[in-house]
Tab-separated table of C-alpha atoms and ligand atoms in Angstrom:
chain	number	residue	atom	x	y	z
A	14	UNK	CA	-29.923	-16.462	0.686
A	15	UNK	CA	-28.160	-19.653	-1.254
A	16	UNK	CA	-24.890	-18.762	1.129
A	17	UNK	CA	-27.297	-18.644	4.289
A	18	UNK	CA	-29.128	-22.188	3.776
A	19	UNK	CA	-25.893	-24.137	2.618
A	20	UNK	CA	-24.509	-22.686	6.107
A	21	UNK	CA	-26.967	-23.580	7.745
A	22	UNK	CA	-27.318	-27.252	6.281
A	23	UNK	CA	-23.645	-27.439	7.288
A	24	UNK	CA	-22.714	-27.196	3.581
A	25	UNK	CA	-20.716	-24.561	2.553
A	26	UNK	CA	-17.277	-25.128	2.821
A	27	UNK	CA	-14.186	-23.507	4.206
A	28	UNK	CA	-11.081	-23.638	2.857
A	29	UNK	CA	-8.881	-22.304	5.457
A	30	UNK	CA	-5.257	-20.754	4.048
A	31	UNK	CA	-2.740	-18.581	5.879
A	32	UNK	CA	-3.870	-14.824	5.291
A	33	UNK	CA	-1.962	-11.358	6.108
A	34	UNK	CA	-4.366	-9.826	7.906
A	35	UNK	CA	-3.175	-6.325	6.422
A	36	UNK	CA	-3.315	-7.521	3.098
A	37	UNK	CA	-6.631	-8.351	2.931
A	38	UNK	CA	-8.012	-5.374	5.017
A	39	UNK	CA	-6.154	-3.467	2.137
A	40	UNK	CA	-8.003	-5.146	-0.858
A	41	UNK	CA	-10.839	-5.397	0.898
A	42	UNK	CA	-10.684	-1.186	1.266
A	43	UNK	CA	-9.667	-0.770	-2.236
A	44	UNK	CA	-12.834	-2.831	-3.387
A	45	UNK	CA	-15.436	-0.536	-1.489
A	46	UNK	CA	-13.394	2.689	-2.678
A	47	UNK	CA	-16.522	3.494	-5.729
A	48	UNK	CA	-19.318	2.898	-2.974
A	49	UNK	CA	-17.162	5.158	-0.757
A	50	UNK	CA	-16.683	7.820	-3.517
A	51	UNK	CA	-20.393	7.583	-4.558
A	52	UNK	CA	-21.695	8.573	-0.769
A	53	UNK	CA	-18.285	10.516	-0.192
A	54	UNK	CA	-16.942	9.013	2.759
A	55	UNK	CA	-13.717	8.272	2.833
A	56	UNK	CA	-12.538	4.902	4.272
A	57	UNK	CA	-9.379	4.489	5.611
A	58	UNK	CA	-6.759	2.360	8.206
A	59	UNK	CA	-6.526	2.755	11.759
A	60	UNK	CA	-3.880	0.731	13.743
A	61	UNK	CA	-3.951	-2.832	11.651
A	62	UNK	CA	-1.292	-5.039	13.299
A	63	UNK	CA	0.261	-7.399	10.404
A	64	UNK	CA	-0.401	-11.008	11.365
A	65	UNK	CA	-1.059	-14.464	9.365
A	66	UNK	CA	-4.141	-16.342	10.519
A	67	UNK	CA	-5.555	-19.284	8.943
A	68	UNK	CA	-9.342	-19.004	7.363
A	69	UNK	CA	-11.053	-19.024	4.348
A	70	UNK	CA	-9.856	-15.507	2.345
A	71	UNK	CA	-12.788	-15.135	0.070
A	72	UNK	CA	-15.694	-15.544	3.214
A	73	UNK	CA	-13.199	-13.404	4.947
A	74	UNK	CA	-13.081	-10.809	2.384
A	75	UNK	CA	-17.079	-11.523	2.227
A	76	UNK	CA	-17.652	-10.347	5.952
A	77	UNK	CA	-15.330	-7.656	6.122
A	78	UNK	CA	-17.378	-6.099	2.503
A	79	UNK	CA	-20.056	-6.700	4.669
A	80	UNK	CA	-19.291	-4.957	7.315
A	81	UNK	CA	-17.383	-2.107	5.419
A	82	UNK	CA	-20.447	-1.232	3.175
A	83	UNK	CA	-22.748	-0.977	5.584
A	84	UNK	CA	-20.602	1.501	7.514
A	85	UNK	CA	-20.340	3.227	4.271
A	86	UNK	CA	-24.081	3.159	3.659
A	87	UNK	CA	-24.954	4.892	6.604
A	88	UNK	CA	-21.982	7.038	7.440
A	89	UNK	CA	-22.755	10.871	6.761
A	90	UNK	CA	-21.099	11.969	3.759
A	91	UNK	CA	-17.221	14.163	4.330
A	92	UNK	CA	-16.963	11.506	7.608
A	93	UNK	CA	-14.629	8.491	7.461
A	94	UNK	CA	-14.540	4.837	8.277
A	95	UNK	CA	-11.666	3.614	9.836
A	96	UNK	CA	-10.579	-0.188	9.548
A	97	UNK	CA	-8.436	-1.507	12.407
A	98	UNK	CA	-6.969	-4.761	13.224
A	99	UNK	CA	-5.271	-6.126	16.394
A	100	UNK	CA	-4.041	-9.014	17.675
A	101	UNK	CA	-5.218	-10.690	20.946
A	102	UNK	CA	-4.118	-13.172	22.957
A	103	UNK	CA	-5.993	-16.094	21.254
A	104	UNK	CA	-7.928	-14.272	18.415
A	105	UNK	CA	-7.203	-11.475	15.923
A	106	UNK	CA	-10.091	-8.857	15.952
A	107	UNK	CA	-10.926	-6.632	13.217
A	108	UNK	CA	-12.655	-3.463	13.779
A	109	UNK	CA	-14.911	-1.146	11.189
A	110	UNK	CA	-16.050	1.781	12.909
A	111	UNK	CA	-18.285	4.791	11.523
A	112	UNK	CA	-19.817	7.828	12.383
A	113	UNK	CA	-23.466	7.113	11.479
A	114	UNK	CA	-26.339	7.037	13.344
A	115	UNK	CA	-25.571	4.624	15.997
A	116	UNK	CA	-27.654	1.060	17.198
A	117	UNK	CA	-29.782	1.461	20.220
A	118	UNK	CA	-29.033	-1.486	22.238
A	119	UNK	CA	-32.369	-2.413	22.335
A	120	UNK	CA	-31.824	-2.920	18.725
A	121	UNK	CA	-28.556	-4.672	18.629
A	122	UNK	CA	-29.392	-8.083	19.559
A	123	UNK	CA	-32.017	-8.834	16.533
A	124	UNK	CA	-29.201	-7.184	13.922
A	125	UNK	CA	-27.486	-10.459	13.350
A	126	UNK	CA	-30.778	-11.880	12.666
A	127	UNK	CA	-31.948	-12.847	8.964
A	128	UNK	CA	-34.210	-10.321	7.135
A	129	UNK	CA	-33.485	-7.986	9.736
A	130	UNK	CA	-33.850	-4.210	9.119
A	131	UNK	CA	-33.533	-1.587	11.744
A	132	UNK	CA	-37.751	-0.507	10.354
A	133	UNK	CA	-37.291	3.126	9.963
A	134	UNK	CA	-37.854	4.697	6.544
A	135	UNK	CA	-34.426	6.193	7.129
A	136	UNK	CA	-32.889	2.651	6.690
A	137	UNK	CA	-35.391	1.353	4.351
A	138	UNK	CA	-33.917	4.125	1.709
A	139	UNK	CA	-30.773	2.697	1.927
A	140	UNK	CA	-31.583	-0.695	0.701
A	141	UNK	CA	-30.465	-4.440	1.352
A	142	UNK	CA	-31.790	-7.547	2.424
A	143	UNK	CA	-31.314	-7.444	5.640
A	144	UNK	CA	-29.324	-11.285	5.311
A	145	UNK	CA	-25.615	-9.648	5.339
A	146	UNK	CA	-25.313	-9.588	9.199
A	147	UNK	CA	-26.954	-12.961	9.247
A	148	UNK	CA	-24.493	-14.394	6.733
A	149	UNK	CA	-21.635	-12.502	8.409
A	150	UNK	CA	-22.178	-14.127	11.301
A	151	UNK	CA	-22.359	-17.751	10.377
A	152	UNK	CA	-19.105	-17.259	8.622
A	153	UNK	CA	-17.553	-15.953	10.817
A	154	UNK	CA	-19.343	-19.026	13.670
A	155	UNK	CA	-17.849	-21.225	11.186
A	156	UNK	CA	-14.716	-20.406	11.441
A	157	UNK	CA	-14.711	-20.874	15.340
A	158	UNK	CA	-15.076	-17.094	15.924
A	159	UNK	CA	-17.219	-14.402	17.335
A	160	UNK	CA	-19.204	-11.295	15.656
A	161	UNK	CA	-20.507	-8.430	17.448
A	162	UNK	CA	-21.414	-4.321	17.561
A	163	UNK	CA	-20.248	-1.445	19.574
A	164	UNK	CA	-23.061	1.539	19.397
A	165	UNK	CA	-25.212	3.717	20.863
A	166	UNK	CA	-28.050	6.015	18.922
A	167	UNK	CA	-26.217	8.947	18.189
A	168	UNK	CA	-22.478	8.063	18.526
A	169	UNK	CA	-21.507	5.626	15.209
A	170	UNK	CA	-21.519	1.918	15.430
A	171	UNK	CA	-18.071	-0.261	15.529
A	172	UNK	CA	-18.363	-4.252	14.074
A	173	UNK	CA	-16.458	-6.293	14.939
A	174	UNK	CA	-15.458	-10.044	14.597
A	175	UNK	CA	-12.710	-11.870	16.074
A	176	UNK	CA	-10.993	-15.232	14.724
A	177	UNK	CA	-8.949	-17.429	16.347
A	178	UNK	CA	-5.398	-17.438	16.264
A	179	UNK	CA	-4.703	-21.219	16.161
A	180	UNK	CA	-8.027	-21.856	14.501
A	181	UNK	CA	-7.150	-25.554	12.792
A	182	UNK	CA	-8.868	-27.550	15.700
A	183	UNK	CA	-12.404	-25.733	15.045
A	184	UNK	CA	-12.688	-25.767	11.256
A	185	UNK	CA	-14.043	-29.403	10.898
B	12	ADP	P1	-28.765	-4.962	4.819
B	12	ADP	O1	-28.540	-5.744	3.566
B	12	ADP	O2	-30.165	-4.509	5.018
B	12	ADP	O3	-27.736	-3.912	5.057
B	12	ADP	P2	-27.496	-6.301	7.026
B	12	ADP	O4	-27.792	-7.621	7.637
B	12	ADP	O5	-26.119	-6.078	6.481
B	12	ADP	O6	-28.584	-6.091	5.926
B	12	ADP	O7	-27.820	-5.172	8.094
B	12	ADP	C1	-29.020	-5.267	8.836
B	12	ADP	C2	-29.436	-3.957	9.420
B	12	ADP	O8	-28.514	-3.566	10.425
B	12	ADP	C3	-29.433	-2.803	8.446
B	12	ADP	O9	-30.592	-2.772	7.681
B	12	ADP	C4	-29.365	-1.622	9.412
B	12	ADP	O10	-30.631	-1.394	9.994
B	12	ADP	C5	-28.449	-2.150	10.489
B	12	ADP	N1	-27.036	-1.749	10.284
B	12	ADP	C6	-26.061	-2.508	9.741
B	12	ADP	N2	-24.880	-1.859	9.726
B	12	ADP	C7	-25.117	-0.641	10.284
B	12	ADP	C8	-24.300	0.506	10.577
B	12	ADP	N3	-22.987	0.514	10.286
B	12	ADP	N4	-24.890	1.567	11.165
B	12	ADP	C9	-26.211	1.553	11.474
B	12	ADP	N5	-27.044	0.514	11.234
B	12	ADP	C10	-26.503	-0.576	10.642
């Protein structure tokens, strides 16, 4: 909640550095390995093309822990969740996709909302405060890039957020 409001007051700062975009999908993996173990998914790489971009590796490393444990959290346990990486023409987008119950579209637009929880007693169980999508997502804003979902009910979810390439200009 702290990390929300000094966002949102325009006062939490970034301190951009070159980052290896493997490198940091690989820490960030190793991190969630005991939330993986305890709900016995496995989490592993898909196609992650090595690049350097410049942003802020801690609020990077927050979104991506975001978006990892969450995919943990409602993937069924023996299924995976497979972090990718590739490089577009202006933006490098990272990927985490999982096999859980899927986001009706309906519901997809109020995710990135604060204190939003998908309300059935099915996610309730699974805790949270419903701010990490919210908090995601002005990180990611403040580092001049773009945050979004893949899904359908039934067929796994994919998050994803792209950053720009040449980012320097937007990080005031
Ligand atoms: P929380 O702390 O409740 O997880 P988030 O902002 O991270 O808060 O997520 C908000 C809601 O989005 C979750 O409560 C859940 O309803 C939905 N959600 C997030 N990630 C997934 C996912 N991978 N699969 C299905 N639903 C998800």
């Amino acid at each position: 909640i702290l990390d929300l409001r000094k966002i949102e007051a325009g006062k939490l700062d970034i301190h951009p550095a070159p980052i290896n975009t493997l490198e940091i999908a690989r820490e960030t993996i190793a991190a969630c390995i005991g939330l993986a173990q305890e709900a016995s998914v496995s989490v592993v790489m898909g196609e992650l093309v090595d690049a350097t971009i410049n942003a802020d590796p801690d609020r990077i490393t927050q979104v991506l822990t975001n978006l990892i444990s969450n995919a943990i959290k409602f993937s069924p346990a023996g299924s995976s969740v497979i972090v990718s990486g590739i490089k577009k023409e202006h933006c490098y987008h990272f990927a985490v996709t999982d096999r859980g119950p899927g986001i009706s579209s309906k519901d997809q637009g109020r995710l990135f909302g604060k204190f939003q929880q998908l309300d059935s007693t099915d996610t309730r169980s699974r805790g949270g405060s419903g701010l990490g999508l919210a908090i995601s997502k002005a990180l990611v804003e403040q580092h001049g890039g773009r945050i979004g979902v893949e899904s359908s009910a039934g067929n796994g979810s994919t998050f994803w957020f792209e950053l720009p390439l040449e980012s320097e200009a937007s990080l005031a």
